[in-house]
Short mmCIF file of C-alpha atoms in Angstrom, two decimals:
data_model
loop_
_atom_site.label_atom_id
_atom_site.label_comp_id
_atom_site.label_asym_id
_atom_site.label_seq_id
_atom_site.Cartn_x
_atom_site.Cartn_y
_atom_site.Cartn_z
CA UNK A 200 -13.92 5.36 -2.99
CA UNK A 201 -11.38 7.87 -4.19
CA UNK A 202 -9.46 7.05 -7.36
CA UNK A 203 -5.74 7.37 -7.97
CA UNK A 204 -4.22 6.87 -11.39
CA UNK A 205 -0.66 6.39 -12.56
CA UNK A 206 0.94 7.00 -15.91
CA UNK A 207 2.46 5.18 -17.61
CA UNK A 208 1.38 1.72 -16.51
CA UNK A 209 4.64 0.33 -17.81
CA UNK A 210 7.81 1.74 -19.31
CA UNK A 211 11.01 0.33 -20.77
CA UNK A 212 14.04 2.54 -20.98
CA UNK A 213 17.74 2.34 -21.69
CA UNK A 214 20.30 2.50 -18.93
CA UNK A 215 21.36 6.07 -18.19
CA UNK A 216 18.12 7.71 -19.21
CA UNK A 217 15.57 9.36 -16.94
CA UNK A 218 11.97 8.28 -16.54
CA UNK A 219 9.06 10.26 -15.13
CA UNK A 220 6.07 8.59 -13.49
CA UNK A 221 2.89 10.53 -12.76
CA UNK A 222 0.46 9.97 -9.93
CA UNK A 223 -2.91 11.71 -10.01
CA UNK A 224 -5.81 11.89 -7.61
CA UNK A 225 -8.81 11.97 -9.93
CA UNK A 226 -11.71 13.00 -7.74
CA UNK A 227 -10.14 14.56 -4.69
CA UNK A 228 -7.34 16.87 -3.70
CA UNK A 229 -4.41 15.22 -1.99
CA UNK A 230 -2.03 17.32 0.04
CA UNK A 231 0.00 14.20 0.74
CA UNK A 232 0.99 11.43 -1.61
CA UNK A 233 3.33 8.52 -1.07
CA UNK A 234 5.70 6.62 -3.32
CA UNK A 235 6.51 2.95 -2.88
CA UNK A 236 8.74 0.50 -4.68
CA UNK A 237 8.11 -3.22 -4.89
CA UNK A 238 10.52 -5.84 -6.18
CA UNK A 239 9.21 -9.21 -7.38
CA UNK A 240 7.75 -11.37 -4.61
CA UNK A 241 8.58 -8.73 -2.02
CA UNK A 242 6.51 -6.30 -0.01
CA UNK A 243 6.02 -2.61 -0.70
CA UNK A 244 8.81 -0.38 0.51
CA UNK A 245 7.98 3.24 1.28
CA UNK A 246 10.35 5.52 -0.62
CA UNK A 247 9.11 9.01 0.18
CA UNK A 248 6.26 11.20 1.30
CA UNK A 249 5.29 13.88 -1.16
CA UNK A 250 3.79 17.07 0.23
CA UNK A 251 2.11 19.64 -2.00
CA UNK A 252 4.12 22.83 -2.18
CA UNK A 253 7.06 21.61 -0.18
CA UNK A 254 9.99 19.24 -0.43
CA UNK A 255 9.42 15.53 -0.24
CA UNK A 256 10.51 13.55 2.79
CA UNK A 257 12.63 10.57 1.84
CA UNK A 258 12.98 7.34 3.80
CA UNK A 259 16.37 6.31 5.03
CA UNK A 260 18.48 4.80 2.28
CA UNK A 261 16.54 6.36 -0.60
CA UNK A 262 18.66 8.68 -2.73
CA UNK A 263 16.85 11.97 -3.12
CA UNK A 264 19.00 13.03 -6.06
CA UNK A 265 18.19 9.84 -7.91
CA UNK A 266 14.46 9.74 -7.20
CA UNK A 267 13.19 13.26 -7.76
CA UNK A 268 9.71 13.94 -6.44
CA UNK A 269 7.61 16.94 -7.36
CA UNK A 270 4.16 17.65 -5.94
CA UNK A 271 3.30 20.88 -7.69
CA UNK A 272 -0.48 20.64 -7.47
CA UNK A 273 -3.09 19.12 -5.20
CA UNK A 274 -3.83 16.38 -7.71
CA UNK A 275 -0.45 15.52 -9.19
CA UNK A 276 2.82 14.14 -7.89
CA UNK A 277 5.64 12.97 -10.13
CA UNK A 278 8.54 10.63 -9.50
CA UNK A 279 11.53 10.94 -11.82
CA UNK A 280 14.08 8.16 -11.80
CA UNK A 281 17.26 9.83 -12.98
CA UNK A 282 20.06 7.99 -14.75
CA UNK A 283 18.18 4.75 -14.44
CA UNK A 284 20.08 1.48 -14.18
CA UNK A 285 18.87 -2.13 -14.38
CA UNK A 286 18.75 -2.38 -10.59
CA UNK A 287 16.08 0.37 -10.62
CA UNK A 288 13.75 -1.97 -12.48
CA UNK A 289 10.79 -2.40 -10.19
CA UNK A 290 7.08 -1.84 -9.67
CA UNK A 291 6.49 1.73 -8.51
CA UNK A 292 3.23 2.46 -6.70
CA UNK A 293 1.85 5.74 -5.43
CA UNK A 294 -0.91 6.40 -2.95
CA UNK A 295 -2.79 9.41 -1.67
CA UNK A 296 -4.82 10.34 1.34
CA UNK A 297 -8.25 11.87 0.83
CA UNK A 298 -8.62 14.59 3.48
CA UNK A 299 -12.38 14.28 3.26
CA UNK A 300 -12.14 10.83 4.80
CA UNK A 301 -12.40 10.66 8.53
CA UNK A 302 -9.57 8.19 8.87
CA UNK A 303 -6.14 7.45 7.54
CA UNK A 304 -7.08 5.38 4.52
CA UNK A 305 -4.67 5.50 1.63
CA UNK A 306 -5.85 5.06 -1.95
CA UNK A 307 -3.33 3.33 -4.14
CA UNK A 308 -2.65 3.72 -7.81
CA UNK A 309 -2.43 0.71 -10.13
CA UNK A 310 1.36 0.87 -10.24
CA UNK A 311 3.99 1.50 -12.92
CA UNK A 312 6.33 -1.28 -13.98
CA UNK A 313 9.74 0.08 -14.90
CA UNK A 314 12.20 -2.05 -16.84
CA UNK A 315 15.67 -0.64 -17.42
CA UNK A 316 17.67 -2.38 -20.14
CA UNK B 110 9.51 0.11 9.94
CA UNK B 111 6.93 -2.65 9.83
CA UNK B 112 5.48 -3.32 13.25
CA UNK B 113 3.37 -6.34 12.41
CA UNK B 114 3.98 -10.06 12.04
CA UNK B 115 1.94 -12.28 9.75
CA UNK B 116 2.29 -15.85 8.47
CA UNK B 117 3.88 -15.94 5.05
CA UNK B 118 1.14 -18.00 3.46
CA UNK B 119 -2.21 -19.63 4.10
CA UNK B 120 -4.60 -21.79 2.16
CA UNK B 121 -8.36 -21.99 2.22
CA UNK B 122 -11.01 -23.95 0.42
CA UNK B 123 -13.44 -22.00 -1.66
CA UNK B 124 -16.62 -20.92 0.14
CA UNK B 125 -15.12 -21.62 3.56
CA UNK B 126 -14.23 -18.95 6.14
CA UNK B 127 -10.65 -17.74 6.39
CA UNK B 128 -9.00 -16.30 9.48
CA UNK B 129 -5.85 -14.30 8.78
CA UNK B 130 -3.90 -13.48 11.95
CA UNK B 131 -1.67 -10.50 12.66
CA UNK B 132 0.52 -9.84 15.70
CA UNK B 133 1.31 -6.27 16.68
CA UNK B 134 2.62 -6.46 20.21
CA UNK B 135 4.17 -2.96 20.12
CA UNK B 136 0.96 -1.20 19.12
CA UNK B 137 0.46 2.21 20.69
CA UNK B 138 -2.77 3.73 21.92
CA UNK B 139 -3.15 5.92 18.83
CA UNK B 140 -2.44 3.21 16.25
CA UNK B 141 -5.25 2.04 14.03
CA UNK B 142 -5.10 -1.45 12.55
CA UNK B 143 -5.46 -1.38 8.77
CA UNK B 144 -5.82 -4.30 6.39
CA UNK B 145 -5.09 -4.02 2.69
CA UNK B 146 -4.80 -6.68 0.03
CA UNK B 147 -2.87 -6.77 -3.19
CA UNK B 148 -3.64 -8.76 -6.29
CA UNK B 149 -0.73 -9.58 -8.62
CA UNK B 150 0.59 -6.56 -10.53
CA UNK B 151 -1.92 -4.20 -8.92
CA UNK B 152 -1.81 -1.59 -6.22
CA UNK B 153 -3.09 -2.52 -2.77
CA UNK B 154 -6.75 -2.02 -1.99
CA UNK B 155 -8.36 -1.20 1.31
CA UNK B 156 -10.13 -4.00 3.12
CA UNK B 157 -10.97 -2.81 6.62
CA UNK B 158 -9.61 -0.94 9.59
CA UNK B 159 -10.33 -0.62 13.29
CA UNK B 160 -9.12 0.78 16.58
CA UNK B 161 -10.50 -1.21 19.50
CA UNK B 162 -13.87 -2.71 18.64
CA UNK B 163 -14.56 -5.44 16.15
CA UNK B 164 -15.57 -4.12 12.74
CA UNK B 165 -17.63 -5.48 9.90
CA UNK B 166 -18.04 -4.33 6.33
CA UNK B 167 -19.14 -5.87 3.06
CA UNK B 168 -15.72 -7.36 2.41
CA UNK B 169 -14.66 -8.74 5.75
CA UNK B 170 -14.70 -8.61 9.52
CA UNK B 171 -11.91 -7.51 11.80
CA UNK B 172 -11.59 -9.03 15.24
CA UNK B 173 -9.29 -7.14 17.60
CA UNK B 174 -7.93 -8.71 20.76
CA UNK B 175 -8.84 -7.03 24.01
CA UNK B 176 -5.21 -6.02 24.64
CA UNK B 177 -4.94 -4.94 20.97
CA UNK B 178 -1.71 -6.88 20.53
CA UNK B 179 -3.19 -9.02 17.82
CA UNK B 180 -6.03 -8.98 15.32
CA UNK B 181 -7.66 -11.34 12.85
CA UNK B 182 -9.09 -10.57 9.45
CA UNK B 183 -12.04 -12.81 8.70
CA UNK B 184 -13.27 -13.53 5.20
CA UNK B 185 -16.58 -15.24 5.75
CA UNK B 186 -16.73 -17.18 2.49
CA UNK B 187 -13.53 -17.25 0.50
CA UNK B 188 -13.83 -16.96 -3.25
CA UNK B 189 -11.19 -17.40 -5.92
CA UNK B 190 -11.11 -13.62 -6.27
CA UNK B 191 -9.94 -13.34 -2.67
CA UNK B 192 -6.61 -14.91 -3.55
CA UNK B 193 -4.15 -12.12 -2.81
CA UNK B 194 -1.46 -10.94 -0.43
CA UNK B 195 -3.04 -9.50 2.70
CA UNK B 196 -1.18 -6.83 4.65
CA UNK B 197 -1.82 -5.78 8.24
CA UNK B 198 -0.53 -2.25 8.91
CA UNK B 199 -0.44 -0.01 11.97
CA UNK B 200 -0.83 3.72 11.50
CA UNK B 201 -2.19 6.62 13.49
CA UNK B 202 -5.39 8.30 12.39
CA UNK B 203 -3.62 11.53 11.66
CA UNK B 204 -0.21 10.14 10.79
CA UNK B 205 0.92 9.51 7.28
CA UNK B 206 3.27 6.65 6.63
CA UNK B 207 2.29 3.05 6.04
CA UNK B 208 5.10 0.56 6.57
CA UNK B 209 4.23 -2.74 4.99
CA UNK B 210 5.32 -6.03 6.48
CA UNK B 211 5.72 -9.22 4.52
CA UNK B 212 1.99 -9.93 4.40
CA UNK B 213 0.18 -13.24 4.05
CA UNK B 214 -0.26 -14.80 0.64
CA UNK B 215 -3.69 -16.40 0.58
CA UNK B 216 -4.36 -19.27 -1.80
CA UNK B 217 -7.98 -20.26 -2.36
CA UNK B 218 -8.47 -23.82 -3.48
CA UNK B 219 -11.47 -24.52 -5.73
#
């Protein structure tokens, strides 16, 4: 199957700083990528849909100015958590659709664990 | 918004079959039924999907009710590596978003 990577796998930052997380589709081009957040012992919550060459679509309740998404190429989407605070500590997961597939399967990255001190 | 209902947890003995149920009474005609599973501290991985007919692959089988308002993921012989949270998700074939429900945490007992 298609492979999606994330970088970094974990990051620790100080409160008030910004953190960028990368999501790459390694062996396919993804016009659409998705960003999720997962708190401990909870399910994945969709944050936004990232579309190559256009603005991301954010889910209700997700601050677009705080979670900046850029999808500048067909293989890379980035999520920047701006002015991070301890409550932003979470497991961030991206996924991508492979347009070569005949159905709506999403390929998920391994996740990035963010800890804000 | 999640449109599926699953039991919070289930247990199975190793090497025995496991039937994981999912209710999706508001399913529409264009919704596919997807199953993913997530191991601790990893991203979800695809298990199986279907529309109307039962489906089999190397990982599992998917049994879909005739009215499509429920489905069951079947692991034929549970192994310790199958211990994970299993999510049942509805999504159209051309649509984008996956909305995850609470999932079922499967414990496999040696």
